[in-house]
Coordinates of C-alpha atoms and ligand atoms in Angstrom, one line a residue:
M7 CA 0.0 0.0 0.0
A8 CA 1.4 3.4 -0.9
H9 CA 1.8 6.1 1.6
T10 CA 2.1 9.8 0.6
L11 CA 4.0 12.4 2.8
T12 CA 3.6 16.0 1.7
W13 CA 5.8 18.9 3.1
L14 CA 3.4 21.7 3.6
G15 CA 6.1 24.2 4.5
H16 CA 8.3 24.7 7.6
A17 CA 7.5 21.7 9.9
S18 CA 4.0 21.0 8.6
L19 CA 3.4 17.7 7.0
G20 CA 0.4 15.9 5.4
L21 CA 0.4 12.1 5.6
E22 CA -2.0 9.8 3.8
T23 CA -2.0 6.3 5.0
S24 CA -4.6 3.5 5.1
G25 CA -7.1 6.0 3.7
Y26 CA -6.7 8.4 6.6
R27 CA -5.5 12.0 6.3
L28 CA -3.1 13.1 9.0
L29 CA -1.8 16.6 9.5
V30 CA 1.4 17.1 11.6
D31 CA 2.0 20.5 13.1
P32 CA -0.4 22.4 11.0
Y33 CA 1.1 25.9 10.9
F34 CA -0.4 27.8 7.8
T35 CA -1.5 31.2 8.9
Q36 CA 1.5 33.5 8.9
N37 CA 3.8 30.7 7.7
P38 CA 5.6 32.2 4.6
A39 CA 6.2 28.7 3.3
A40 CA 2.7 27.3 3.7
T41 CA 1.2 25.6 0.7
V42 CA -2.4 25.0 2.0
N43 CA -5.0 27.2 3.8
A44 CA -6.3 26.5 7.3
D45 CA -9.8 27.3 6.2
T46 CA -9.9 24.5 3.5
V47 CA -7.4 21.8 4.4
D48 CA -8.9 18.4 5.3
A49 CA -7.8 16.2 8.2
D50 CA -9.0 13.0 10.1
Y51 CA -6.2 13.3 12.7
I52 CA -3.9 16.1 13.7
L53 CA -0.6 15.2 15.3
V54 CA 1.1 18.1 17.4
T55 CA 4.8 17.7 18.6
H56 CA 4.9 20.6 21.0
G57 CA 3.2 23.9 22.0
H58 CA 5.3 26.4 20.0
G59 CA 3.2 28.7 17.7
D60 CA 4.9 27.4 14.5
H61 CA 3.8 23.8 15.5
I62 CA 0.4 24.1 17.3
G63 CA -0.4 26.7 14.6
D64 CA -3.8 26.4 13.2
T65 CA -4.7 23.2 15.1
I66 CA -7.7 24.7 16.9
K67 CA -9.2 26.2 13.9
I68 CA -8.7 23.1 11.7
A69 CA -9.9 20.7 14.4
T70 CA -13.0 22.9 15.1
R71 CA -14.0 22.9 11.5
T72 CA -13.1 19.3 10.6
G73 CA -13.8 17.5 13.8
A74 CA -10.3 15.9 13.5
T75 CA -9.0 14.1 16.6
V76 CA -5.7 15.8 17.9
I77 CA -3.0 13.5 19.2
A78 CA -0.4 15.0 21.4
N79 CA 1.1 14.8 24.9
A80 CA -1.2 15.0 27.9
E81 CA -0.6 18.7 28.6
I82 CA -1.3 19.8 25.1
C83 CA -4.4 17.7 25.1
S84 CA -5.8 19.1 28.3
W85 CA -5.2 22.6 26.9
L86 CA -7.1 21.7 23.8
R87 CA -9.9 19.9 25.6
K88 CA -10.8 23.1 27.4
K89 CA -11.4 24.5 24.0
D90 CA -13.7 21.6 23.1
I91 CA -11.3 19.9 20.6
P92 CA -11.5 16.0 20.5
V93 CA -8.2 14.7 21.7
H94 CA -6.3 11.5 22.3
A95 CA -3.5 12.1 24.8
Q96 CA -0.4 10.0 24.9
H97 CA 3.0 10.5 26.4
I98 CA 6.7 9.9 25.7
G99 CA 7.4 6.2 25.3
G100 CA 3.7 5.3 25.1
G101 CA 2.2 3.8 22.0
Y102 CA -1.3 3.2 20.9
T103 CA -2.9 1.4 17.8
H104 CA -5.0 4.1 16.0
P105 CA -7.0 3.2 12.9
F106 CA -4.2 4.6 10.8
G107 CA -1.4 2.7 12.5
H108 CA 0.5 2.3 15.7
L109 CA 1.8 5.7 17.1
K110 CA 4.4 6.1 19.8
L111 CA 5.6 9.4 21.2
T112 CA 9.4 9.8 21.4
L113 CA 11.9 12.0 23.1
A114 CA 12.6 15.5 21.8
L115 CA 15.1 17.9 23.2
H116 CA 13.3 21.3 23.0
G117 CA 10.7 23.5 24.7
S118 CA 6.9 23.3 24.5
A119 CA 5.3 26.4 25.9
F120 CA 2.1 27.6 24.2
P121 CA 1.9 31.0 22.5
D122 CA 0.0 32.3 25.6
G123 CA 3.0 31.3 27.7
S124 CA 1.4 28.4 29.5
C125 CA 3.2 25.0 29.9
G126 CA 2.8 22.5 27.1
G127 CA 4.6 19.7 28.9
N128 CA 7.6 18.1 27.2
P129 CA 8.0 18.2 23.4
A130 CA 7.9 15.0 21.5
G131 CA 8.5 13.3 18.2
F132 CA 6.4 10.5 16.6
L133 CA 7.3 7.0 15.6
L134 CA 4.5 5.7 13.4
T135 CA 4.2 2.1 12.3
T136 CA 1.7 2.0 9.4
N137 CA -0.8 -0.8 9.1
D138 CA 1.5 -2.6 6.6
G139 CA 4.5 -2.3 8.8
E140 CA 6.5 0.7 7.4
K141 CA 8.2 2.7 10.2
L142 CA 8.2 6.5 10.0
Y143 CA 10.1 8.7 12.5
L144 CA 9.0 12.3 12.7
A145 CA 11.6 13.9 14.9
G146 CA 9.7 17.2 15.6
D147 CA 11.9 20.1 16.9
T148 CA 14.9 18.6 18.6
G149 CA 18.6 18.8 19.2
L150 CA 20.8 15.7 18.5
F151 CA 20.5 13.1 21.3
G152 CA 22.2 9.7 21.6
D153 CA 19.0 7.8 22.0
M154 CA 18.2 8.3 18.3
Q155 CA 20.3 5.1 18.1
L156 CA 17.5 3.3 19.9
I157 CA 14.8 4.7 17.5
G158 CA 17.1 3.7 14.7
E159 CA 17.0 0.1 16.0
E160 CA 13.3 0.0 15.1
G161 CA 14.4 -0.3 11.4
L162 CA 13.1 3.0 9.9
T163 CA 11.7 3.3 6.4
L164 CA 11.7 7.1 6.7
A165 CA 12.9 9.8 9.0
V166 CA 11.8 13.4 8.8
I167 CA 14.3 15.6 10.7
P168 CA 14.9 19.3 11.2
I169 CA 18.1 20.7 9.8
G170 CA 17.6 24.5 10.1
D171 CA 20.0 25.1 13.1
N172 CA 19.4 27.9 15.7
Y173 CA 16.3 26.4 17.2
T174 CA 17.0 22.7 16.3
M175 CA 19.6 20.4 14.9
G176 CA 21.6 22.0 12.1
P177 CA 23.1 20.3 9.1
S178 CA 26.2 18.7 10.9
D179 CA 24.1 17.3 13.7
G180 CA 21.5 16.3 11.1
L181 CA 24.1 14.1 9.5
R182 CA 25.0 12.6 12.9
A183 CA 21.3 11.9 13.4
V184 CA 21.0 10.1 10.0
R185 CA 24.0 7.9 11.0
M186 CA 22.1 6.9 14.3
L187 CA 18.7 6.6 12.7
S188 CA 19.9 4.8 9.5
P189 CA 16.6 5.2 7.8
D190 CA 16.1 4.0 4.2
H191 CA 14.9 7.5 3.2
V192 CA 15.3 10.8 5.0
I193 CA 13.5 14.2 4.4
P194 CA 14.9 17.4 6.0
I195 CA 12.4 20.1 7.2
H196 CA 12.3 23.2 9.5
Y197 CA 14.7 25.2 7.2
N198 CA 14.5 28.2 4.8
T199 CA 11.2 29.4 6.4
F200 CA 13.0 32.5 7.8
D201 CA 16.5 33.9 7.4
L202 CA 17.5 32.6 10.7
I203 CA 17.1 29.0 9.6
S204 CA 18.3 29.3 6.0
Q205 CA 20.4 26.3 4.9
D206 CA 21.9 24.9 1.8
A207 CA 19.9 21.7 1.7
G208 CA 21.4 20.5 -1.6
A209 CA 24.9 20.5 -0.1
W210 CA 23.5 18.7 3.0
A211 CA 21.9 16.1 0.8
D212 CA 25.2 15.5 -1.2
T213 CA 27.0 15.0 2.2
V214 CA 24.4 12.6 3.6
Q215 CA 24.3 10.6 0.4
R216 CA 28.0 10.3 0.3
E217 CA 28.5 9.4 3.9
T218 CA 25.5 7.2 4.8
D219 CA 23.4 4.5 3.2
S220 CA 20.2 6.7 3.5
E221 CA 18.6 8.2 0.4
V222 CA 17.8 11.9 0.8
H223 CA 14.7 13.4 -0.7
L224 CA 14.7 17.1 -0.9
L225 CA 11.1 18.4 -1.2
K226 CA 9.9 21.8 -2.0
P227 CA 7.0 22.9 0.1
G228 CA 3.9 21.4 -1.5
E229 CA 5.9 18.4 -2.9
S230 CA 5.1 14.8 -1.9
F231 CA 7.2 11.7 -1.3
V232 CA 5.3 8.5 -2.1
Y233 CA 6.7 5.2 -0.8
P234 CA 7.5 2.5 -0.9
Ligands
NI311 NI1 9.7 24.7 18.6
MN312 MN1 9.7 25.0 15.4

């Protein structure tokens, strides 16, 4: 069964798997790289890695309009529940089998305050095992950490990692992350949205291709990677 992952700009992703439409970190309003509109995009589930404005983004607006269930850590879910958003709370290390696949929350080294300053708990990444057994690791915003080795031991089809630097891993730590994760495919995100995180992704891709066995897919915002 084919899966389609679309980079919607910055750290926003669309994923179609088993007939379900997932949005990850849907930040479209005020996102200069956004390729879809919060007033029209469709979703069955919304996955949120952490509370920062460029990740929680348009979650409330989209979930209210579509009725999509938001999956995030317990703190983010209790904040959303007060706004009458349907949620499924999980937490780091915990997995659950949803209709679209098995989703586990993973460690991320970052912050998670909401735009209003309240506490969004600890930031997370996602490890999704699709219903036909493909493993996707969505790192979220994070610095490099050695336990990426453990995530790599899962046997990853695809890893989506930040390389923008300043707020997250930059290109050199991104390369070290790929070595630990050893995914079949890797897609870099969270770069070039703003000057502060501008990177030469082509040069990074060349280095990763040369120094690892992983295949890099450089998407432009709006472009999709279809696999396997
Ligand atoms: Ni962040
Ligand atoms: Mn971010």
